[in-house]
CSV table of C-alpha atoms and ligand atoms in Angstrom, one decimal:
chain,number,residue,atom,x,y,z
A,1,MET,CA,-21.9,17.0,-11.4
A,2,LYS,CA,-18.3,17.5,-12.6
A,3,GLU,CA,-15.7,14.9,-11.2
A,4,ASN,CA,-14.0,17.8,-8.8
A,5,GLU,CA,-16.9,19.6,-7.8
A,6,ARG,CA,-18.2,15.5,-6.3
A,7,GLU,CA,-14.9,15.1,-5.2
A,8,ARG,CA,-15.5,18.2,-2.9
A,9,ASN,CA,-18.3,17.1,-1.6
A,10,VAL,CA,-17.4,13.7,-0.3
A,11,GLU,CA,-15.9,14.8,3.1
A,12,PRO,CA,-18.1,15.9,6.2
A,13,ASP,CA,-16.7,16.9,8.9
A,14,HIS,CA,-16.0,14.4,11.7
A,15,ALA,CA,-14.2,16.4,14.1
A,16,GLY,CA,-15.1,15.9,17.8
A,17,GLU,CA,-17.2,12.7,17.2
A,18,ASP,CA,-15.7,9.9,19.3
A,19,VAL,CA,-18.1,7.0,18.8
A,20,ALA,CA,-18.4,5.6,15.5
A,21,SER,CA,-22.1,4.4,14.4
A,22,PRO,CA,-21.9,1.5,11.6
A,23,ALA,CA,-22.6,4.2,9.2
A,24,ASP,CA,-19.1,6.0,10.0
A,25,ILE,CA,-17.3,2.5,9.7
A,26,ARG,CA,-18.5,2.4,6.3
A,27,LYS,CA,-17.4,5.4,5.4
A,28,VAL,CA,-13.8,4.5,6.3
A,29,THR,CA,-13.9,1.2,4.9
A,30,HIS,CA,-15.5,2.7,1.6
A,31,ILE,CA,-13.2,5.2,0.8
A,32,GLU,CA,-11.7,5.0,-2.3
A,33,SER,CA,-8.2,6.0,-2.7
A,34,VAL,CA,-7.8,5.0,-6.0
A,35,ARG,CA,-10.5,4.8,-8.9
A,36,LEU,CA,-10.8,5.3,-12.5
A,37,SER,CA,-12.7,8.5,-13.4
A,38,ASP,CA,-16.4,8.1,-14.7
A,39,ASP,CA,-15.3,9.1,-18.3
A,40,GLY,CA,-12.2,6.4,-18.2
A,41,GLY,CA,-9.9,8.9,-19.3
A,42,SER,CA,-7.8,9.5,-15.7
A,43,VAL,CA,-6.9,8.1,-12.5
A,44,VAL,CA,-8.8,9.8,-9.2
A,45,ILE,CA,-6.9,9.5,-6.1
A,46,ILE,CA,-6.8,11.2,-2.5
A,47,ASP,CA,-3.8,12.9,-2.1
A,48,GLN,CA,-2.6,11.4,0.8
A,49,THR,CA,0.4,13.9,1.3
A,50,LEU,CA,-2.2,16.9,2.6
A,51,LEU,CA,-4.2,14.4,5.0
A,52,PRO,CA,-5.1,14.7,7.8
A,53,GLY,CA,-5.8,18.6,7.2
A,54,ARG,CA,-7.3,18.3,3.7
A,55,LEU,CA,-9.1,15.5,2.0
A,56,GLU,CA,-8.5,16.4,-1.9
A,57,TYR,CA,-8.4,14.5,-4.9
A,58,LEU,CA,-5.9,14.5,-7.7
A,59,ILE,CA,-7.2,13.6,-11.1
A,60,LEU,CA,-4.5,12.3,-13.2
A,61,SER,CA,-4.0,11.5,-16.8
A,62,ASP,CA,-0.4,12.5,-17.5
A,63,ALA,CA,2.3,9.8,-17.4
A,64,ARG,CA,4.8,12.1,-15.7
A,65,LYS,CA,2.0,13.1,-13.0
A,66,MET,CA,1.4,9.7,-12.6
A,67,TRP,CA,4.9,8.5,-11.6
A,68,GLU,CA,5.2,11.6,-9.4
A,69,ALA,CA,2.1,10.6,-7.8
A,70,ILE,CA,3.6,7.2,-6.6
A,71,TYR,CA,7.5,8.6,-6.1
A,72,LYS,CA,6.0,11.8,-4.0
A,73,LEU,CA,3.7,9.4,-1.8
A,74,GLN,CA,0.4,11.0,-3.2
A,75,VAL,CA,-0.7,7.5,-3.8
A,76,ARG,CA,1.0,4.6,-1.2
A,77,GLY,CA,0.6,1.6,0.4
A,78,ALA,CA,1.8,-1.5,-1.9
A,79,PRO,CA,-2.1,-2.8,-2.7
A,80,ALA,CA,-3.2,0.7,-3.9
A,81,ILE,CA,0.2,1.8,-5.6
A,82,GLY,CA,-1.0,-1.8,-7.4
A,83,ILE,CA,-4.3,-0.6,-8.5
A,84,PHE,CA,-3.4,2.6,-9.1
A,85,ALA,CA,-0.7,1.2,-11.6
A,86,GLY,CA,-3.4,-1.0,-13.4
A,87,TYR,CA,-5.5,2.3,-14.3
A,88,SER,CA,-2.8,4.4,-14.9
A,89,ILE,CA,-1.4,2.2,-17.5
A,90,TYR,CA,-4.9,1.4,-19.1
A,91,CYS,CA,-5.5,5.7,-19.0
A,92,LEU,CA,-1.9,6.1,-20.9
A,93,ALA,CA,-2.6,3.1,-23.6
A,94,ARG,CA,-5.9,4.6,-24.5
A,95,GLN,CA,-3.5,7.7,-25.4
A,96,SER,CA,-1.8,6.0,-28.0
A,97,ARG,CA,-2.4,7.1,-31.6
A,98,THR,CA,-0.8,4.5,-33.4
A,99,GLU,CA,-3.1,2.1,-35.2
A,100,ASP,CA,0.0,-0.4,-36.0
A,101,PRO,CA,0.0,-3.4,-33.4
A,102,GLU,CA,3.7,-3.7,-32.9
A,103,GLU,CA,4.2,0.1,-32.4
A,104,PHE,CA,1.2,-0.1,-30.0
A,105,VAL,CA,2.7,-2.9,-27.8
A,106,GLN,CA,6.4,-1.2,-27.8
A,107,ASP,CA,4.7,2.3,-26.8
A,108,PHE,CA,2.8,0.5,-24.0
A,109,ARG,CA,6.3,-1.6,-22.8
A,110,GLU,CA,7.8,1.9,-22.6
A,111,LYS,CA,5.2,3.4,-20.4
A,112,LYS,CA,4.7,0.7,-18.0
A,113,ASP,CA,8.7,0.7,-17.7
A,114,TYR,CA,8.3,4.1,-16.9
A,115,LEU,CA,5.6,3.8,-14.2
A,116,ASN,CA,7.8,0.9,-12.8
A,117,SER,CA,10.6,3.1,-12.2
A,118,SER,CA,8.5,5.4,-9.9
A,119,ARG,CA,9.6,3.2,-6.5
A,120,PRO,CA,11.3,-0.2,-6.0
A,121,THR,CA,10.3,-2.1,-3.0
A,122,ALA,CA,6.7,-2.4,-3.3
A,123,VAL,CA,6.1,-5.8,-5.6
A,124,ASN,CA,2.7,-4.7,-5.9
A,125,LEU,CA,3.5,-2.1,-8.5
A,126,SER,CA,5.4,-4.4,-11.0
A,127,TRP,CA,2.9,-7.2,-10.5
A,128,ALA,CA,0.1,-5.0,-11.9
A,129,LEU,CA,2.0,-3.9,-14.5
A,130,ASN,CA,3.1,-7.4,-15.3
A,131,ARG,CA,-0.5,-8.6,-15.3
A,132,MET,CA,-1.3,-5.6,-17.7
A,133,GLU,CA,1.1,-6.5,-19.9
A,134,GLN,CA,0.0,-10.0,-20.1
A,135,VAL,CA,-3.3,-8.9,-21.5
A,136,VAL,CA,-1.6,-6.9,-24.4
A,137,LEU,CA,0.4,-9.7,-25.1
A,138,ALA,CA,-2.2,-12.5,-25.4
A,139,HIS,CA,-4.5,-10.7,-27.4
A,140,ARG,CA,-1.8,-8.6,-29.6
A,141,ASP,CA,-3.5,-9.9,-32.7
A,142,ARG,CA,-6.9,-8.3,-31.8
A,143,PRO,CA,-7.9,-4.8,-32.7
A,144,ILE,CA,-6.4,-2.2,-30.5
A,145,PRO,CA,-10.3,-1.4,-29.0
A,146,GLU,CA,-10.8,-4.4,-28.3
A,147,ILE,CA,-7.3,-4.7,-26.4
A,148,LEU,CA,-8.3,-1.6,-24.6
A,149,ASP,CA,-11.3,-2.7,-23.4
A,150,LEU,CA,-9.5,-6.1,-22.0
A,151,LEU,CA,-6.9,-4.0,-20.1
A,152,ARG,CA,-9.9,-2.0,-18.6
A,153,GLN,CA,-11.4,-5.4,-17.2
A,154,GLU,CA,-8.0,-6.4,-16.0
A,155,ALA,CA,-7.5,-2.9,-14.1
A,156,GLU,CA,-11.0,-3.4,-12.7
A,157,ARG,CA,-10.4,-7.0,-11.7
A,158,ILE,CA,-7.1,-6.4,-9.8
A,159,HIS,CA,-9.1,-3.3,-7.9
A,160,GLN,CA,-12.2,-5.9,-7.1
A,161,GLU,CA,-9.8,-8.8,-6.3
A,162,ASP,CA,-8.0,-6.4,-3.5
A,163,MET,CA,-11.7,-5.8,-2.1
A,164,GLU,CA,-12.2,-9.1,-1.6
A,165,MET,CA,-8.4,-10.0,-0.4
A,166,CYS,CA,-8.7,-7.2,2.2
A,167,ARG,CA,-11.9,-8.6,3.3
A,168,THR,CA,-10.8,-12.1,3.8
A,169,ILE,CA,-7.5,-10.9,5.3
A,170,SER,CA,-9.2,-9.1,7.6
A,171,GLU,CA,-11.2,-12.1,8.6
A,172,TYR,CA,-8.5,-14.4,9.0
A,173,GLY,CA,-6.3,-11.6,10.8
A,174,LEU,CA,-9.5,-11.0,13.4
A,175,SER,CA,-9.4,-14.7,14.4
A,176,LEU,CA,-6.0,-14.2,15.6
A,177,LEU,CA,-7.2,-11.3,18.2
A,178,LYS,CA,-9.4,-11.0,21.4
A,179,ASP,CA,-12.1,-8.7,22.4
A,180,GLY,CA,-10.1,-6.0,24.5
A,181,ASP,CA,-6.6,-6.6,23.1
A,182,GLY,CA,-4.2,-4.0,22.8
A,183,ILE,CA,-2.9,-3.9,19.4
A,184,LEU,CA,0.6,-1.9,18.0
A,185,THR,CA,0.6,-0.8,14.8
A,186,HIS,CA,3.4,1.0,12.5
A,187,CYS,CA,2.8,3.0,9.1
A,188,ASN,CA,-0.3,2.6,7.6
A,189,ALA,CA,-2.0,-0.3,6.0
A,190,GLY,CA,-5.6,0.8,6.4
A,191,PRO,CA,-8.4,1.9,3.8
A,192,LEU,CA,-5.9,4.4,2.1
A,193,ALA,CA,-3.4,2.2,1.4
A,194,THR,CA,-5.4,-0.8,-0.2
A,195,SER,CA,-9.3,-1.0,-0.8
A,196,ARG,CA,-11.8,-1.3,1.9
A,197,TYR,CA,-10.7,-2.7,4.8
A,198,GLY,CA,-7.1,-2.6,4.5
A,199,THR,CA,-4.5,-5.2,5.3
A,200,GLY,CA,-2.6,-4.5,8.5
A,201,GLN,CA,-5.5,-2.5,10.3
A,202,GLY,CA,-8.1,-4.5,8.6
A,203,PRO,CA,-9.0,-6.8,11.6
A,204,LEU,CA,-9.4,-3.7,13.4
A,205,TYR,CA,-12.5,-2.3,11.2
A,206,LEU,CA,-14.1,-5.5,11.3
A,207,GLY,CA,-13.9,-6.1,14.7
A,208,LYS,CA,-15.2,-2.7,15.6
A,209,GLU,CA,-18.1,-3.6,12.9
A,210,ARG,CA,-19.1,-6.6,15.2
A,211,GLY,CA,-18.9,-4.5,18.3
A,212,MET,CA,-15.4,-5.4,19.6
A,213,HIS,CA,-12.8,-3.3,21.7
A,214,PHE,CA,-9.5,-2.6,20.7
A,215,ARG,CA,-6.9,-0.4,22.3
A,216,VAL,CA,-4.8,0.5,19.4
A,217,PHE,CA,-1.1,2.0,19.9
A,218,ALA,CA,-0.4,3.7,16.4
A,219,ASP,CA,3.7,4.4,15.7
A,220,GLU,CA,4.0,8.0,14.0
A,221,THR,CA,6.1,6.4,12.0
A,222,ARG,CA,9.1,8.9,11.4
A,223,PRO,CA,9.8,10.5,8.8
A,224,LEU,CA,6.6,10.8,6.7
A,225,LEU,CA,4.7,10.1,9.5
A,226,GLN,CA,1.9,7.9,8.0
A,227,GLY,CA,1.2,6.3,11.4
A,228,ALA,CA,0.1,9.9,12.7
A,229,ARG,CA,-1.1,11.2,9.5
A,230,LEU,CA,-3.0,8.3,7.9
A,231,THR,CA,-3.6,5.6,10.6
A,232,ALA,CA,-4.8,7.7,13.8
A,233,TRP,CA,-6.9,10.0,11.3
A,234,GLU,CA,-8.9,6.4,9.8
A,235,LEU,CA,-9.1,4.6,13.1
A,236,GLN,CA,-10.4,8.1,14.9
A,237,ARG,CA,-13.0,8.5,12.3
A,238,ALA,CA,-13.9,5.1,12.6
A,239,GLY,CA,-14.5,5.3,16.5
A,240,VAL,CA,-11.8,2.9,17.4
A,241,ASP,CA,-9.6,3.8,20.2
A,242,VAL,CA,-6.2,4.6,18.9
A,243,THR,CA,-3.4,6.4,20.9
A,244,LEU,CA,-0.9,8.1,18.9
A,245,ILE,CA,2.7,7.5,20.2
A,246,CYS,CA,6.5,8.4,19.0
A,247,ASP,CA,8.2,5.5,17.4
A,248,ASN,CA,11.0,5.3,20.1
A,249,MET,CA,7.9,5.0,22.6
A,250,ALA,CA,6.8,1.1,21.7
A,251,SER,CA,9.1,-0.7,23.8
A,252,LEU,CA,7.4,1.4,27.0
A,253,VAL,CA,4.0,0.6,25.9
A,254,MET,CA,4.8,-3.2,25.5
A,255,LYS,CA,6.6,-3.4,28.9
A,256,ASN,CA,3.5,-1.9,30.4
A,257,GLY,CA,1.5,-4.9,29.4
A,258,TRP,CA,-0.7,-2.8,26.9
A,259,VAL,CA,0.2,-4.8,23.7
A,260,GLN,CA,-1.2,-8.1,22.9
A,261,ALA,CA,-0.4,-8.0,19.3
A,262,CYS,CA,1.7,-6.3,16.7
A,263,LEU,CA,-0.4,-5.9,13.5
A,264,VAL,CA,1.8,-4.6,10.5
A,265,GLY,CA,1.2,-4.6,6.1
A,266,CYS,CA,3.9,-5.5,3.9
A,267,ASP,CA,5.8,-4.6,0.5
A,268,ARG,CA,7.2,-7.5,-0.5
A,269,VAL,CA,8.0,-10.9,1.1
A,270,ALA,CA,10.6,-13.0,0.3
A,271,ALA,CA,10.0,-16.9,0.0
A,272,ASN,CA,11.7,-17.5,3.1
A,273,GLY,CA,9.4,-15.1,5.1
A,274,ASP,CA,11.7,-12.4,5.4
A,275,ALA,CA,9.0,-9.0,5.0
A,276,ALA,CA,9.9,-5.3,3.7
A,277,ASN,CA,7.6,-3.0,5.4
A,278,LYS,CA,8.1,0.9,6.2
A,279,ILE,CA,11.4,1.5,8.2
A,280,GLY,CA,11.1,0.7,11.8
A,281,THR,CA,9.0,-2.3,11.2
A,282,SER,CA,12.1,-4.9,12.1
A,283,GLY,CA,12.7,-2.6,15.1
A,284,VAL,CA,8.9,-3.0,16.3
A,285,ALA,CA,8.9,-6.9,15.8
A,286,ILE,CA,12.6,-7.0,17.6
A,287,LEU,CA,11.1,-5.4,20.6
A,288,ALA,CA,7.8,-7.7,20.4
A,289,LYS,CA,9.9,-10.8,20.6
A,290,HIS,CA,11.6,-9.4,23.7
A,291,TYR,CA,8.0,-8.9,25.2
A,292,GLY,CA,6.9,-12.3,23.8
A,293,ILE,CA,3.8,-10.6,21.8
A,294,PRO,CA,2.9,-12.0,18.6
A,295,PHE,CA,4.0,-10.1,15.7
A,296,TYR,CA,1.8,-10.8,12.6
A,297,VAL,CA,2.4,-9.6,8.8
A,298,LEU,CA,-0.9,-9.0,6.7
A,299,GLY,CA,-0.6,-8.6,3.5
A,300,PRO,CA,-2.2,-10.2,-0.2
A,301,THR,CA,-0.4,-13.0,-2.1
A,302,SER,CA,0.3,-10.5,-4.9
A,303,THR,CA,2.8,-8.6,-2.0
A,304,ILE,CA,4.8,-12.0,-1.7
A,305,ASP,CA,7.6,-12.5,-4.3
A,306,MET,CA,8.4,-16.2,-4.6
A,307,ASN,CA,11.3,-15.0,-6.9
A,308,CYS,CA,13.3,-13.4,-3.9
A,309,ARG,CA,14.5,-16.2,-1.8
A,310,SER,CA,15.3,-14.0,0.9
A,311,GLY,CA,15.3,-10.5,2.1
A,312,ALA,CA,18.5,-9.8,1.1
A,313,ASP,CA,17.1,-9.8,-2.8
A,314,ILE,CA,14.6,-7.1,-2.1
A,315,VAL,CA,15.7,-3.8,-3.1
A,316,ILE,CA,15.2,-0.8,-0.3
A,317,GLU,CA,14.4,2.4,-1.7
A,318,LEU,CA,16.6,5.1,-0.3
A,319,ARG,CA,14.6,8.7,-0.5
A,320,ASP,CA,15.3,12.4,-0.4
A,321,PRO,CA,17.2,13.4,2.9
A,322,GLU,CA,14.7,16.4,3.3
A,323,GLU,CA,12.4,14.1,4.6
A,324,ILE,CA,14.4,13.6,7.7
A,325,ARG,CA,15.6,17.4,7.8
A,326,SER,CA,12.7,19.4,7.2
A,327,LYS,CA,9.4,18.0,5.6
A,328,TYR,CA,6.2,18.2,7.7
A,329,TYR,CA,7.8,20.5,10.3
A,330,ARG,CA,7.5,24.4,9.8
A,331,GLU,CA,11.0,24.9,10.8
A,332,PRO,CA,13.9,22.5,9.9
A,333,VAL,CA,14.8,20.0,12.8
A,334,ALA,CA,18.3,19.4,11.6
A,335,PRO,CA,21.2,21.6,10.6
A,336,GLU,CA,21.1,22.3,6.9
A,337,GLY,CA,22.8,20.3,4.7
A,338,VAL,CA,23.6,17.3,7.4
A,339,LYS,CA,24.1,14.1,6.3
A,340,CYS,CA,21.1,11.6,6.5
A,341,TYR,CA,20.2,7.9,5.7
A,342,ASN,CA,16.8,7.6,4.7
A,343,PRO,CA,16.0,4.3,3.7
A,344,ALA,CA,12.0,3.9,3.6
A,345,PHE,CA,11.7,0.4,4.6
A,346,ASP,CA,13.4,-2.4,6.3
A,347,VAL,CA,13.3,-6.1,6.0
A,348,THR,CA,11.9,-8.1,9.2
A,349,ASP,CA,13.8,-11.3,9.6
A,350,HIS,CA,11.1,-14.3,9.2
A,351,GLU,CA,12.5,-15.6,12.7
A,352,LEU,CA,10.6,-12.5,14.5
A,353,ILE,CA,7.3,-13.0,12.5
A,354,THR,CA,4.8,-15.1,14.3
A,355,ALA,CA,2.5,-15.8,10.9
A,356,ILE,CA,1.9,-14.0,7.8
A,357,VAL,CA,-2.1,-13.3,7.2
A,358,THR,CA,-2.8,-13.7,3.7
A,359,GLU,CA,-6.2,-13.9,1.9
A,360,LYS,CA,-5.6,-17.8,1.1
A,361,GLY,CA,-4.8,-18.3,4.9
A,362,ILE,CA,-2.6,-18.1,7.6
A,363,CYS,CA,1.0,-19.0,7.2
A,364,TYR,CA,3.2,-20.5,10.1
A,365,PRO,CA,6.9,-21.3,10.4
A,366,PRO,CA,8.7,-22.7,8.6
A,367,PHE,CA,7.7,-20.0,6.0
A,368,THR,CA,9.5,-21.8,3.1
A,369,GLU,CA,6.9,-24.2,3.3
A,370,SER,CA,4.0,-22.6,4.2
A,371,LEU,CA,4.4,-19.6,1.6
A,372,ALA,CA,4.9,-22.5,-1.2
A,373,ALA,CA,2.1,-24.2,-0.3
A,374,LEU,CA,0.2,-20.9,-0.9
A,375,PHE,CA,1.4,-21.4,-4.6
A,376,GLY,CA,0.7,-25.1,-5.0
A,377,ASN,CA,4.6,-25.5,-4.8
A,378,ASN,CA,4.4,-24.6,-8.5
A,379,PHE,CA,7.2,-22.0,-8.7
A,380,SER,CA,10.9,-21.9,-9.6
A,381,PRO,CA,12.5,-18.9,-7.9
A,382,ASP,CA,15.5,-17.9,-10.3
A,383,GLY,CA,16.1,-14.3,-8.4
A,384,ASN,CA,16.5,-12.9,-12.1
A,385,GLU,CA,12.3,-12.4,-12.5
A,386,SER,CA,11.2,-10.8,-9.4
A,387,GLY,CA,9.9,-7.7,-11.5
A,388,GLY,CA,11.5,-5.5,-9.2
A,389,GLN,CA,14.3,-2.5,-9.9
A,390,SER,CA,17.7,-2.6,-8.9
A,391,GLN,CA,18.9,0.4,-7.0
A,392,ALA,CA,20.6,1.3,-9.8
A,393,ASP,CA,17.8,2.2,-11.8
A,394,MET,CA,16.5,4.7,-9.1
A,395,PRO,CA,16.9,8.4,-9.2
A,396,ALA,CA,19.4,9.4,-6.3
A,397,SER,CA,16.8,11.5,-4.6
A,398,GLY,CA,13.8,13.9,-5.5
A,399,LEU,CA,12.4,14.5,-8.8
B,401,MRU,O1,6.1,4.4,1.9
B,401,MRU,P1,4.7,3.7,2.2
B,401,MRU,O2,3.9,4.9,3.1
B,401,MRU,O3,4.1,3.6,0.8
B,401,MRU,O4,4.9,2.6,2.9
B,401,MRU,C1,3.5,1.8,3.2
B,401,MRU,C2,4.1,0.6,3.9
B,401,MRU,O5,4.8,0.4,4.7
B,401,MRU,C3,2.7,-0.3,4.2
B,401,MRU,O6,2.9,-0.8,5.5
B,401,MRU,C4,2.7,-1.5,3.1
B,401,MRU,O7,2.6,-1.0,2.0
B,401,MRU,C5,1.3,-2.0,3.4
B,401,MRU,S1,-0.1,-1.2,2.9
B,401,MRU,C6,-1.2,-2.2,2.8
């Protein structure tokens, strides 16, 4: 069967089902938002911009299309972007026609830099690309076909590790919750954004598998509606009790006593625990503090950037104003040309975070110490090697 035929057959219609069987949970937690094609020449992704209306797959082998897939959020969520970057750079390296090792390295670096310029905030992008580059550099004396084999293995390892990390993070996260808890989520940190269980939403799927019941309030997450389009879709398919709310309803829901914990993912965590995540996250954390509700940030150690001393070092992506004015709406919802400020992320101050949950354990304040302990105190932050980009490297807006 051809790749695209197989993809079209993946999606059964679950509309109207409200009770999830273990098989349904498996369907959600085994969604493959990113994978290598069977012939190893392309990367297959779920086009997340079309959900929840259409579950369609894209098969990508062209560098520009890969760059656009990240920029346009067809593939999104920090870990998924990292996995995608690993497979993409492998596919692009395969396309290199040179037999000269030095030219191969040079070509690899150009492609790597190009992919890395697509989005600045999620550290997983540069983290995965740097891992792939290390493979090339460590084996530059070997024949190119051997280097390609090693690159494929490394990309698969990044993916496999993420699956394991998500599962472990979900276990740790679940240990912080009680059956019957009300949970507030922001953005999407589930299977689509990662692999398998997810990070921020991972405990909810694991709990469901174990017969626990959570009442989840999913912030819609303006302007790109990842909460409404993706989190609500994933949780509903899995039979988790989910209620969608507009972002500005979170304080009321908390005041009503309906929320016992907030669970969010992260795109880059600084050495002091400041955590960049989808715009609006820091507002949720401020509300949670006001109402005495624990605020948990969940993410793999690949999202912790010890070279960023604090959130002030994290580059925040600015996006196309059209996302606020008209995207996802039948009619524009703002006057044409009105000035908009559209940062894609904000940084939650470490003082607002109850704990950071990683695959290596749960870190509590003071984060400067608990995060350093995760890395064996073996790092030396210098502020220059975060692997991120400066704002100046980014396109002003749009493509
Ligand atoms: O702009 P997005 O949709 O890529 O932003 C995603 C988030 O902010 C997620 O919460 C974060 O990447 C964690 S995903 C496990």
